[in-house]
Short mmCIF file of C-alpha atoms and ligand atoms in Angstrom, two decimals:
data_model
loop_
_atom_site.label_atom_id
_atom_site.label_comp_id
_atom_site.label_asym_id
_atom_site.label_seq_id
_atom_site.Cartn_x
_atom_site.Cartn_y
_atom_site.Cartn_z
CA UNK N 1104 19.20 -9.16 -13.38
CA UNK N 1105 18.43 -6.02 -15.19
CA UNK N 1106 15.23 -5.79 -18.03
CA UNK N 1107 16.69 -6.79 -21.39
CA UNK N 1108 14.65 -6.09 -24.04
CA UNK N 1109 16.26 -8.89 -26.82
CA UNK N 1110 16.17 -11.36 -23.61
CA UNK N 1111 13.38 -10.78 -20.98
CA UNK N 1112 13.35 -13.70 -18.34
CA UNK N 1113 10.82 -14.66 -16.03
CA UNK N 1114 12.06 -15.42 -12.54
CA UNK N 1115 9.20 -17.26 -11.33
CA UNK N 1116 9.37 -20.67 -11.46
CA UNK N 1117 5.37 -21.61 -11.94
CA UNK N 1118 6.94 -25.07 -11.19
CA UNK N 1119 8.49 -24.70 -8.35
CA UNK N 1120 5.69 -23.07 -6.95
CA UNK N 1121 3.18 -25.76 -7.86
CA UNK N 1122 5.90 -28.03 -6.00
CA UNK N 1123 5.48 -26.11 -3.03
CA UNK N 1124 1.86 -25.80 -3.39
CA UNK N 1125 1.78 -29.95 -3.42
CA UNK N 1126 4.05 -30.58 -1.71
CA UNK N 1127 2.76 -28.60 1.47
CA UNK N 1128 -1.05 -30.47 1.22
CA UNK N 1129 -2.52 -31.16 4.75
CA UNK N 1130 0.77 -30.12 6.97
CA UNK N 1131 1.04 -31.75 10.09
CA UNK N 1132 0.72 -29.32 12.60
CA UNK N 1133 4.09 -29.76 14.20
CA UNK N 1134 5.59 -28.95 10.83
CA UNK N 1135 3.19 -25.75 10.92
CA UNK N 1136 4.24 -25.03 14.94
CA UNK N 1137 7.61 -25.45 13.60
CA UNK N 1138 7.36 -22.49 10.43
CA UNK N 1139 5.51 -20.41 13.46
CA UNK N 1140 8.17 -20.69 15.74
CA UNK N 1141 10.86 -19.59 12.76
CA UNK N 1142 8.65 -16.80 12.20
CA UNK N 1143 8.09 -15.67 15.74
CA UNK N 1144 12.11 -14.96 15.66
CA UNK N 1145 11.28 -12.20 13.52
CA UNK N 1146 13.89 -13.67 10.29
CA UNK N 1147 10.94 -13.92 7.45
CA UNK N 1148 10.01 -16.91 6.16
CA UNK N 1149 11.14 -18.94 2.87
CA UNK N 1150 8.93 -20.17 -0.25
CA UNK N 1151 8.50 -23.69 1.33
CA UNK N 1152 7.37 -22.13 4.70
CA UNK N 1153 5.10 -20.10 3.48
CA UNK N 1154 3.80 -22.92 1.64
CA UNK N 1155 3.60 -24.34 4.52
CA UNK N 1156 0.94 -22.18 6.39
CA UNK N 1157 -0.82 -21.72 3.57
CA UNK N 1158 -1.54 -25.39 3.45
CA UNK N 1159 -2.96 -25.17 7.20
CA UNK N 1160 -6.85 -25.95 7.08
CA UNK N 1161 -7.40 -26.33 10.62
CA UNK N 1162 -8.84 -22.95 12.73
CA UNK N 1163 -7.05 -23.84 16.20
CA UNK N 1164 -3.70 -23.72 13.76
CA UNK N 1165 -4.58 -21.03 11.43
CA UNK N 1166 -5.58 -18.80 15.34
CA UNK N 1167 -1.81 -19.36 16.18
CA UNK N 1168 -1.18 -18.23 12.70
CA UNK N 1169 -3.22 -15.06 13.73
CA UNK N 1170 -1.60 -15.04 17.19
CA UNK N 1171 1.81 -15.51 15.71
CA UNK N 1172 1.71 -12.29 13.05
CA UNK N 1173 -0.31 -10.35 15.65
CA UNK N 1174 2.86 -10.45 17.64
CA UNK N 1175 5.98 -9.60 15.00
CA UNK N 1176 3.52 -6.92 13.42
CA UNK N 1177 3.18 -5.39 17.77
CA UNK N 1178 6.70 -6.13 18.32
CA UNK N 1179 8.32 -4.03 14.76
CA UNK N 1180 5.66 -1.51 14.63
CA UNK N 1181 3.93 -0.90 17.47
CA UNK N 1182 0.64 0.67 17.09
CA UNK N 1183 1.50 3.04 14.69
CA UNK N 1184 -0.68 3.48 11.48
CA UNK N 1185 0.47 5.63 8.37
CA UNK N 1186 -2.06 7.27 6.87
CA UNK N 1187 -2.78 8.59 3.22
CA UNK N 1188 -4.78 8.97 0.41
CA UNK N 1189 -4.87 8.09 -3.19
CA UNK N 1190 -5.46 11.08 -5.70
CA UNK N 1191 -6.90 9.43 -8.99
CA UNK N 1192 -4.99 12.35 -12.07
CA UNK N 1193 -7.08 10.44 -15.11
CA UNK N 1194 -9.30 7.75 -15.75
CA UNK N 1195 -8.12 8.05 -19.71
CA UNK N 1196 -6.53 4.46 -20.25
CA UNK N 1197 -5.78 1.98 -23.30
CA UNK N 1198 -5.61 -1.11 -21.29
CA UNK N 1199 -7.90 -3.63 -21.22
CA UNK N 1200 -7.87 -5.46 -17.76
CA UNK N 1201 -10.65 -7.49 -18.00
CA UNK N 1202 -11.54 -6.55 -13.93
CA UNK N 1203 -10.86 -2.67 -14.24
CA UNK N 1204 -13.82 -0.15 -14.43
CA UNK N 1205 -10.88 1.88 -16.56
CA UNK N 1206 -10.89 -0.75 -19.23
CA UNK N 1207 -10.85 1.19 -23.06
CA UNK N 1208 -13.72 -0.97 -23.99
CA UNK N 1209 -15.56 0.62 -20.81
CA UNK N 1210 -18.46 3.46 -22.97
CA UNK N 1211 -20.45 3.71 -19.84
CA UNK N 1212 -17.53 5.06 -17.98
CA UNK N 1213 -16.98 9.33 -18.03
CA UNK N 1214 -13.09 9.94 -18.75
CA UNK N 1215 -11.74 12.93 -17.24
CA UNK N 1216 -8.15 13.60 -17.02
CA UNK N 1217 -7.35 16.82 -14.85
CA UNK N 1218 -6.06 19.80 -15.51
CA UNK N 1219 -2.85 20.56 -13.16
CA UNK N 1220 -5.72 23.75 -12.14
CA UNK N 1221 -8.22 20.74 -11.09
CA UNK N 1222 -5.18 18.58 -9.25
CA UNK N 1223 -3.85 21.57 -7.37
CA UNK N 1224 -8.65 22.14 -6.95
CA UNK N 1225 -8.51 18.60 -4.82
CA UNK N 1226 -5.02 18.28 -3.76
CA UNK N 1227 -6.21 21.89 -1.09
CA UNK N 1228 -8.85 19.83 -0.43
CA UNK N 1229 -6.98 16.76 1.00
CA UNK N 1230 -4.61 19.08 2.63
CA UNK N 1231 -7.63 20.81 4.77
CA UNK N 1232 -8.19 16.99 5.80
CA UNK N 1233 -5.67 17.11 7.13
CA UNK N 1234 -3.66 14.61 4.68
CA UNK N 1235 0.27 14.86 4.01
CA UNK N 1236 0.96 11.83 2.34
CA UNK N 1237 -0.71 10.75 -1.65
CA UNK N 1238 -0.71 8.36 -3.49
CA UNK N 1239 -1.19 9.43 -7.25
CA UNK N 1240 -3.14 6.80 -9.23
CA UNK N 1241 -3.19 6.99 -13.24
CA UNK N 1242 -4.71 5.24 -16.21
CA UNK N 1243 -2.36 4.22 -18.65
CA UNK N 1244 -2.57 5.93 -22.54
CA UNK N 1245 0.17 7.29 -24.97
CA UNK N 1246 -0.71 10.66 -24.56
CA UNK N 1247 0.66 10.76 -20.67
CA UNK N 1248 4.21 10.00 -20.25
CA UNK N 1249 7.00 10.66 -17.59
CA UNK N 1250 7.48 14.20 -18.73
CA UNK N 1251 3.84 15.43 -17.78
CA UNK N 1252 3.59 12.48 -14.71
CA UNK N 1253 6.52 14.77 -13.26
CA UNK N 1254 4.35 17.58 -13.49
CA UNK N 1255 1.56 16.24 -11.84
CA UNK N 1256 3.76 15.50 -8.76
CA UNK N 1257 5.07 18.93 -8.51
CA UNK N 1258 2.18 20.47 -9.07
CA UNK N 1259 1.34 18.57 -6.19
CA UNK N 1260 4.02 19.66 -3.75
CA UNK N 1261 3.52 23.18 -4.99
CA UNK N 1262 0.53 23.22 -3.59
CA UNK N 1263 -0.62 24.79 -0.10
CA UNK N 1264 -3.76 24.92 1.31
CA UNK N 1265 -4.92 28.08 3.30
CA UNK N 1266 -4.64 25.86 6.30
CA UNK N 1267 -1.21 26.05 5.72
CA UNK N 1268 -1.14 21.96 4.72
CA UNK N 1269 1.08 20.70 2.48
CA UNK N 1270 2.07 17.49 1.19
CA UNK N 1271 5.36 15.77 2.37
CA UNK N 1272 5.53 13.00 0.18
CA UNK N 1273 3.60 11.64 -3.24
CA UNK N 1274 3.40 7.92 -4.11
CA UNK N 1275 2.66 7.14 -7.52
CA UNK N 1276 0.90 3.95 -9.53
CA UNK N 1277 0.98 3.39 -12.26
CA UNK N 1278 2.03 2.12 -15.51
CA UNK N 1279 5.62 0.87 -15.92
CA UNK N 1280 8.12 3.21 -17.82
CA UNK N 1281 11.27 2.68 -19.28
CA UNK N 1282 14.60 3.07 -16.79
CA UNK N 1283 14.45 6.53 -18.48
CA UNK N 1284 10.98 7.64 -17.59
CA UNK N 1285 11.55 6.06 -13.96
CA UNK N 1286 14.44 8.43 -13.64
CA UNK N 1287 12.16 11.39 -15.02
CA UNK N 1288 10.25 11.10 -12.14
CA UNK N 1289 12.78 10.05 -9.62
CA UNK N 1290 13.84 13.53 -9.97
CA UNK N 1291 10.19 15.01 -8.93
CA UNK N 1292 11.05 13.49 -5.09
CA UNK N 1293 8.64 10.71 -5.49
CA UNK N 1294 8.65 8.37 -3.05
CA UNK N 1295 7.53 4.91 -3.67
CA UNK N 1296 6.90 3.52 -7.13
CA UNK N 1297 3.93 1.13 -6.98
CA UNK N 1298 2.66 -1.65 -9.50
CA UNK N 1299 0.69 -4.48 -9.02
CA UNK N 1300 1.81 -7.51 -11.11
CA UNK N 1301 -2.36 -8.11 -10.69
CA UNK N 1302 -1.22 -12.25 -11.39
CA UNK N 1303 1.94 -13.95 -11.97
CA UNK N 1304 -0.25 -16.81 -13.97
CA UNK N 1305 0.81 -16.26 -17.10
CA UNK N 1306 -2.23 -17.93 -18.87
CA UNK N 1307 -4.41 -15.61 -16.45
CA UNK N 1308 -2.56 -12.79 -17.53
CA UNK N 1309 -2.63 -13.43 -21.06
CA UNK N 1310 -6.73 -13.77 -20.84
CA UNK N 1311 -7.06 -11.33 -18.45
CA UNK N 1312 -5.10 -8.62 -20.36
CA UNK N 1313 -6.32 -8.14 -23.78
CA UNK N 1314 -5.38 -5.66 -25.52
CA UNK N 1315 -2.50 -2.99 -25.27
CA UNK N 1316 0.63 -2.51 -23.46
CA UNK N 1317 0.06 -4.18 -20.02
CA UNK N 1318 -0.82 -7.57 -22.24
CA UNK N 1319 3.30 -7.92 -21.76
CA UNK N 1320 4.02 -9.46 -18.77
CA UNK N 1321 7.43 -9.51 -18.90
CA UNK N 1322 7.74 -5.95 -19.14
CA UNK N 1323 5.48 -5.30 -15.96
CA UNK N 1324 7.24 -8.18 -14.24
CA UNK N 1325 11.04 -5.94 -14.59
CA UNK N 1326 9.28 -3.35 -13.97
CA UNK N 1327 10.67 -3.00 -10.28
CA UNK N 1328 13.81 -3.30 -11.14
CA UNK N 1329 13.81 -0.63 -13.90
CA UNK N 1330 12.41 1.44 -11.19
CA UNK N 1331 15.53 0.94 -8.92
CA UNK N 1332 17.86 1.67 -11.82
CA UNK N 1333 16.23 4.40 -12.39
CA UNK N 1334 17.31 5.92 -9.23
CA UNK N 1335 13.55 5.64 -6.79
CA UNK N 1336 14.75 3.81 -4.05
CA UNK N 1337 11.71 2.66 -2.47
CA UNK N 1338 9.13 0.56 -4.92
CA UNK N 1339 5.79 -0.80 -3.85
CA UNK N 1340 4.12 -4.95 -5.30
CA UNK N 1341 0.85 -6.28 -5.09
CA UNK N 1342 -1.38 -8.86 -6.81
CA UNK N 1343 -4.81 -8.66 -7.22
CA UNK N 1344 -6.62 -11.33 -5.38
CA UNK N 1345 -9.21 -13.28 -6.84
CA UNK N 1346 -8.11 -13.08 -10.42
CA UNK N 1347 -6.02 -16.51 -9.74
CA UNK N 1348 -4.96 -19.34 -7.11
CA UNK N 1349 -4.45 -17.07 -4.35
CA UNK N 1350 -1.46 -19.83 -2.94
CA UNK N 1351 0.00 -19.59 -6.30
CA UNK N 1352 -0.09 -15.37 -6.28
CA UNK N 1353 1.40 -15.28 -2.79
CA UNK N 1354 3.93 -17.47 -3.37
CA UNK N 1355 4.77 -15.77 -6.89
CA UNK N 1356 4.49 -12.48 -5.14
CA UNK N 1357 7.26 -13.36 -2.42
CA UNK N 1358 9.42 -14.96 -5.24
CA UNK N 1359 9.38 -12.04 -6.65
CA UNK N 1360 10.41 -9.83 -3.63
CA UNK N 1361 13.14 -12.57 -3.06
CA UNK N 1362 14.34 -11.72 -6.77
CA UNK N 1363 14.32 -8.28 -6.13
CA UNK N 1364 16.13 -8.04 -3.21
CA UNK N 1365 18.73 -10.82 -4.70
CA UNK N 1366 19.16 -8.81 -7.39
CA UNK N 1367 19.09 -5.14 -5.93
CA UNK N 1368 20.19 -5.57 -2.15
CA UNK N 1369 16.89 -4.82 -0.95
CA UNK N 1370 13.10 -5.70 -1.47
CA UNK N 1371 10.12 -4.10 -1.74
CA UNK N 1372 9.82 -0.80 0.64
CA UNK N 1373 5.68 -2.27 0.71
CA UNK N 1374 3.28 -4.43 -0.58
CA UNK N 1375 -0.47 -4.82 -1.36
CA UNK N 1376 -3.39 -6.19 -1.30
CA UNK N 1377 -6.07 -5.25 -4.06
CA UNK N 1378 -9.19 -7.98 -3.83
CA UNK N 1379 -11.24 -8.12 -6.61
CA UNK N 1380 -13.93 -5.25 -5.76
CA UNK N 1381 -17.60 -4.68 -8.30
CA UNK N 1382 -16.19 -2.22 -11.69
CA UNK N 1383 -18.67 -0.46 -13.88
CA UNK N 1384 -18.83 -2.06 -16.85
CA UNK N 1385 -16.53 -5.47 -16.23
CA UNK N 1386 -18.75 -9.07 -15.37
CA UNK N 1387 -15.49 -11.02 -14.08
CA UNK N 1388 -15.45 -8.40 -10.88
CA UNK N 1389 -18.74 -9.02 -9.60
CA UNK N 1390 -17.46 -12.75 -9.95
CA UNK N 1391 -14.03 -13.24 -9.36
CA UNK N 1392 -12.42 -16.45 -10.11
CA UNK N 1393 -10.95 -16.89 -7.03
CA UNK N 1394 -13.07 -16.54 -4.28
CA UNK N 1395 -11.82 -14.85 -1.11
CA UNK N 1396 -13.24 -15.15 2.14
CA UNK N 1397 -12.49 -12.69 4.32
CA UNK N 1398 -11.06 -15.79 6.30
CA UNK N 1399 -8.12 -16.04 3.46
CA UNK N 1400 -7.78 -12.50 2.64
CA UNK N 1401 -6.75 -12.44 6.67
CA UNK N 1402 -4.38 -15.67 6.21
CA UNK N 1403 -2.52 -14.28 3.29
CA UNK N 1404 -1.80 -11.23 5.30
CA UNK N 1405 -1.09 -13.05 7.96
CA UNK N 1406 1.28 -14.93 6.53
CA UNK N 1407 2.74 -11.87 4.38
CA UNK N 1408 3.71 -10.22 7.40
CA UNK N 1409 6.06 -13.06 8.57
CA UNK N 1410 7.66 -14.09 5.13
CA UNK N 1411 8.50 -10.27 4.80
CA UNK N 1412 8.48 -8.55 8.59
CA UNK N 1413 9.87 -4.99 7.62
CA UNK N 1414 8.47 -4.95 4.38
CA UNK N 1415 5.18 -1.96 4.39
CA UNK N 1416 1.84 -3.36 4.04
CA UNK N 1417 -0.60 -1.85 2.89
CA UNK N 1418 -4.46 -1.75 3.04
CA UNK N 1419 -7.19 0.22 0.98
CA UNK N 1420 -10.83 1.02 1.43
CA UNK N 1421 -11.60 -1.61 -1.15
CA UNK N 1422 -11.81 -3.50 2.68
CA UNK N 1423 -14.94 -2.68 4.85
CA UNK N 1424 -14.41 -0.79 8.53
CA UNK N 1425 -14.85 -4.55 9.99
CA UNK N 1426 -12.24 -6.27 8.55
CA UNK N 1427 -9.40 -3.14 8.11
CA UNK N 1428 -9.78 -2.90 11.88
CA UNK N 1429 -8.61 -6.76 12.05
CA UNK N 1430 -5.72 -6.62 9.68
CA UNK N 1431 -4.32 -3.64 11.27
CA UNK N 1432 -3.88 -6.31 13.91
CA UNK N 1433 -2.53 -8.98 11.94
CA UNK N 1434 0.42 -6.83 9.94
CA UNK N 1435 -1.24 -3.71 7.90
CA UNK N 1436 1.37 -0.78 8.46
CA UNK N 1437 -0.35 1.52 6.12
CA UNK N 1438 -3.58 2.35 4.89
CA UNK N 1439 -6.16 4.81 2.83
CA UNK N 1440 -8.49 6.83 4.44
CA UNK N 1441 -11.27 9.17 3.15
CA UNK N 1442 -11.10 7.99 -0.22
CA UNK N 1443 -12.47 8.44 -3.67
CA UNK N 1444 -11.37 6.85 -6.38
CA UNK N 1445 -12.23 8.87 -9.39
CA UNK N 1446 -10.69 11.78 -10.71
CA UNK N 1447 -12.07 15.13 -9.58
CA UNK N 1448 -13.48 13.47 -7.06
CA UNK N 1449 -12.37 15.35 -3.59
CA UNK N 1450 -13.76 18.68 -5.35
CA UNK N 1451 -17.22 17.09 -6.31
CA UNK N 1452 -19.82 18.85 -4.75
CA UNK N 1453 -21.64 15.59 -6.22
CA UNK N 1454 -19.98 12.92 -4.70
CA UNK N 1455 -20.77 8.97 -5.35
CA UNK N 1456 -21.23 8.88 -9.16
CA UNK N 1457 -21.05 4.64 -10.74
CA UNK N 1458 -20.25 6.64 -13.84
CA UNK N 1459 -16.86 7.42 -13.16
CA UNK N 1460 -15.30 5.38 -10.93
CA UNK N 1461 -12.62 2.75 -10.48
CA UNK N 1462 -14.28 0.30 -8.25
CA UNK N 1463 -16.70 0.35 -5.16
CA UNK N 1464 -15.69 1.55 -1.77
CA UNK N 1465 -15.76 -1.17 1.41
CA UNK N 1466 -15.02 1.91 3.88
CA UNK N 1467 -16.88 5.09 3.22
CA UNK N 1468 -15.76 6.95 6.22
CA UNK N 1469 -14.47 9.93 6.65
CA UNK N 1470 -10.36 10.63 7.63
CA UNK N 1471 -11.96 11.64 10.82
CA UNK N 1472 -14.16 9.40 11.73
CA UNK N 1473 -10.73 6.96 11.14
CA UNK N 1474 -8.57 8.08 12.89
CA UNK N 1475 -11.07 8.58 16.18
CA UNK N 1476 -11.78 4.71 15.52
CA UNK N 1477 -8.16 4.34 15.40
CA UNK N 1478 -7.97 6.77 18.77
CA UNK N 1479 -10.16 4.88 20.71
CA UNK N 1480 -9.06 1.65 19.59
CA UNK N 1481 -5.24 2.46 20.93
CA UNK N 1482 -3.82 2.98 17.07
CA UNK N 1483 -1.27 5.94 16.52
CA UNK N 1484 -2.49 7.67 13.15
CA UNK N 1485 0.80 8.89 11.89
CA UNK N 1486 1.33 10.91 8.79
CA UNK N 1487 5.73 11.38 9.65
CA UNK N 1488 7.75 11.76 6.30
CA UNK N 1489 11.15 11.93 8.20
CA UNK N 1490 13.15 9.19 7.11
CA UNK N 1491 12.14 10.14 3.33
CA UNK N 1492 13.29 13.58 3.58
CA UNK N 1493 15.94 12.52 5.15
CA UNK N 1494 17.27 10.41 2.53
CA UNK N 1495 16.78 7.02 4.65
CA UNK N 1496 15.29 5.01 2.79
CA UNK N 1497 15.46 1.52 0.22
CA UNK N 1498 18.32 -0.26 2.46
CA UNK N 1499 19.48 2.20 5.01
CA UNK N 1500 15.73 2.52 6.21
CA UNK N 1501 14.97 -1.27 5.51
CA UNK N 1502 18.41 -1.99 8.01
CA UNK N 1503 17.17 0.51 10.66
CA UNK N 1504 13.57 -0.74 10.67
CA UNK N 1505 15.62 -4.48 11.62
CA UNK N 1506 17.66 -2.38 14.20
CA UNK N 1507 14.28 -1.54 16.30
CA UNK N 1508 14.35 2.06 14.64
CA UNK N 1509 10.81 1.60 13.94
CA UNK N 1510 9.79 1.60 17.77
CA UNK N 1511 12.44 4.60 18.56
CA UNK N 1512 11.51 7.44 16.24
CA UNK N 1513 8.95 6.00 14.10
CA UNK N 1514 6.02 6.13 17.35
CA UNK N 1515 7.69 9.64 18.26
CA UNK N 1516 7.61 10.81 14.99
CA UNK N 1517 4.02 9.20 14.84
CA UNK N 1518 2.54 11.59 17.81
CA UNK N 1519 4.13 14.21 17.00
CA UNK N 1520 1.98 14.15 13.31
CA UNK N 1521 -0.46 12.92 15.14
CA UNK N 1522 -0.28 16.54 17.53
CA UNK N 1523 -0.36 18.28 14.67
CA UNK N 1524 -3.44 16.72 13.19
CA UNK N 1525 -5.55 17.35 16.15
CA UNK N 1526 -4.93 20.40 16.70
CA UNK N 1527 -5.60 21.54 13.16
CA UNK N 1528 -7.95 19.88 11.03
CA UNK N 1529 -10.02 17.27 13.98
CA UNK N 1530 -13.20 16.96 14.87
CA UNK N 1531 -14.47 17.84 18.72
CA UNK N 1532 -15.21 14.14 19.06
CA UNK N 1533 -11.87 13.23 17.21
CA UNK N 1534 -9.60 15.15 19.43
CA UNK N 1535 -11.25 14.21 22.41
CA UNK N 1536 -10.10 10.52 21.39
CA UNK N 1537 -7.14 11.30 20.24
CA UNK N 1538 -5.37 14.24 23.65
CA UNK N 1539 -6.42 10.48 25.69
CA UNK N 1540 -4.12 8.15 23.30
CA UNK N 1541 -1.47 11.33 23.48
CA UNK N 1542 -1.79 11.61 27.37
CA UNK N 1543 -1.68 7.77 27.34
CA UNK N 1544 1.40 7.43 24.96
CA UNK N 1545 3.62 10.22 26.47
CA UNK N 1546 3.48 8.37 30.10
CA UNK N 1547 5.08 5.18 27.65
CA UNK N 1548 7.48 7.71 26.16
CA UNK N 1549 8.54 8.75 29.57
CA UNK N 1550 10.36 5.55 29.98
CA UNK N 1551 12.17 5.65 26.61
CA UNK N 1552 15.66 6.57 26.18
CA UNK N 1553 14.40 9.71 23.66
CA UNK N 1554 11.49 10.54 26.18
CA UNK N 1555 13.10 13.53 27.32
CA UNK N 1556 13.92 15.14 23.54
CA UNK N 1557 10.32 13.55 22.78
CA UNK N 1558 8.55 15.74 24.90
CA UNK N 1559 10.84 19.05 23.64
CA UNK N 1560 9.29 18.54 20.03
CA UNK N 1561 5.74 17.65 21.31
CA UNK N 1562 5.74 20.67 23.89
CA UNK N 1563 7.06 22.63 19.99
CA UNK N 1564 4.54 21.39 17.74
CA UNK N 1565 1.25 22.12 21.11
CA UNK N 1566 2.83 25.55 20.43
CA UNK N 1567 2.22 26.53 16.94
CA UNK N 1568 5.72 25.24 15.40
CA UNK N 1569 5.08 22.24 12.69
CA UNK N 1570 6.85 19.80 10.38
CA UNK N 1571 9.44 18.53 13.49
CA UNK N 1572 10.93 15.09 14.12
N1 LIG L 483 -2.67 2.16 -14.90
C1 LIG L 483 -2.61 1.75 -13.75
C2 LIG L 483 -2.22 0.64 -13.65
O1 LIG L 483 -3.10 -1.14 -14.18
O2 LIG L 483 -0.73 -0.41 -13.17
C3 LIG L 483 -1.83 2.13 -12.65
C4 LIG L 483 -3.91 1.89 -11.88
S1 LIG L 483 -4.84 0.97 -11.53
C5 LIG L 483 -5.85 1.89 -11.62
C6 LIG L 483 -4.25 0.39 -9.65
C7 LIG L 483 -4.62 -1.24 -9.33
O3 LIG L 483 -6.17 -1.46 -9.46
C8 LIG L 483 -4.56 -1.77 -10.65
O4 LIG L 483 -2.86 -2.34 -10.70
C9 LIG L 483 -5.67 -3.31 -10.10
O5 LIG L 483 -4.26 -4.37 -9.40
C10 LIG L 483 -6.27 -3.04 -8.98
N2 LIG L 483 -7.55 -2.87 -9.60
C11 LIG L 483 -7.76 -2.50 -10.89
N3 LIG L 483 -8.93 -3.46 -11.10
C12 LIG L 483 -9.78 -3.45 -9.86
C13 LIG L 483 -11.31 -3.92 -9.10
N4 LIG L 483 -12.09 -4.19 -9.83
N5 LIG L 483 -11.00 -3.92 -7.88
C14 LIG L 483 -9.38 -3.51 -7.03
N6 LIG L 483 -8.88 -3.36 -7.46
C15 LIG L 483 -8.41 -3.22 -8.63
FE1 LIG L 484 -5.53 0.41 -16.86
FE2 LIG L 484 -5.02 0.32 -14.98
FE3 LIG L 484 -6.95 0.06 -15.04
FE4 LIG L 484 -5.90 -2.15 -17.15
S1 LIG L 484 -5.97 -1.40 -14.31
S2 LIG L 484 -7.70 -0.42 -17.40
S3 LIG L 484 -4.05 -0.05 -17.42
S4 LIG L 484 -6.30 1.79 -15.13
#
């Protein structure tokens, strides 16, 4: 299906989704276990099966859902966790999303759009912390088109810090563009294009998007299709949990992923789970319509891991450190760290100014602290961008992921990037924790097919070479 402006189709069949929700009500334990047995085969779940897991309210069965998600996560992704930082380019926005601090009607917010030089200053700070992957975030404003966004991406790639840091993959979170606009973005060499539908429930969508271009539900719904038509191979979707019934949102999100795969041959590269956080000037953000408890949130992540086992799942610093730890085990494969959510925040000496930021953060730790804790808990942080730079994107990446590629290639590559991080950026405490993890991992790698090649590459990185994979 392509986006036809004359006749845009709504491929989210709300009636079918409600039927699944109603039919799944209070499922028998045997049915839940049957679905979990299928999920354990890592072939994904249908909407009907995902609805059964969502409807389960028995705490013992919930534990079984979590245990199955953990097993699937471990066998596909191992202990690796991809890290990135968001970089806010502009908080100017002409839309009126009632949950967001950047809302055009919010007069308390100080508006700022970074110049190309200011972008470079921010990038240098992030590079000096050890970041290699950034997610650029933009408000939507008629003054900022695809050409300007392309320039901002190019400014990021062109910036090298004194410590020879470099950004190797730039992902984008911006409002939907036309196919031509996406072609322009693609020509800047972006990685993933990310855009969240916020809510798949049309009446709720209309209520929370009062004005501006974002009020057009179908324009947004077809954004991923247009991005792929514009030559962007990796796209990321999501819903803003809290706006409407989480069961409807999750099933609709999975239906969106299925539709994209049916139409283009490849599903989303990533799925994100923003959960509403208090935002300046937004009353509804402090009292969201659907209450997403931590337990519910964990179930949403675990069920998604089982439903789309080969799709990357992203968690932001909206959530606190303790919950993020649990979510890592349940299915998350990428997370942001050391994040700041307003333009200019990384080079702001008076950081933590609520009058400019998008929403409150749950995890304010630095990248170094996050890495230390991950290493202590046996997780391997990864800044690897090899697939993207070798052209292994879209369906090509998905095919490889399904053949156990992540274990054989992504894990050793992750360890090489960890070696770089420990040598170039880590504090003494983090270096000690990371070295212990590396030493242990080297023993495991020695048993693998790629063991010899890995130890040669590791030695070269230890001796000072960079960006090997
Ligand atoms: N302006 C673009 C758009 O709306 O697609 C991209 C940037 S917007 C800042 C990125 C995402 O932030 C939105 O898609 C929304 O899901 C999320 N967001 C907005 N307000 C939020 C809040 N109060 N808490 C958590 N996430 C929020
Ligand atoms: Fe603007 Fe995006 Fe915030 Fe809506 S969510 S107000 S479009 S920045």
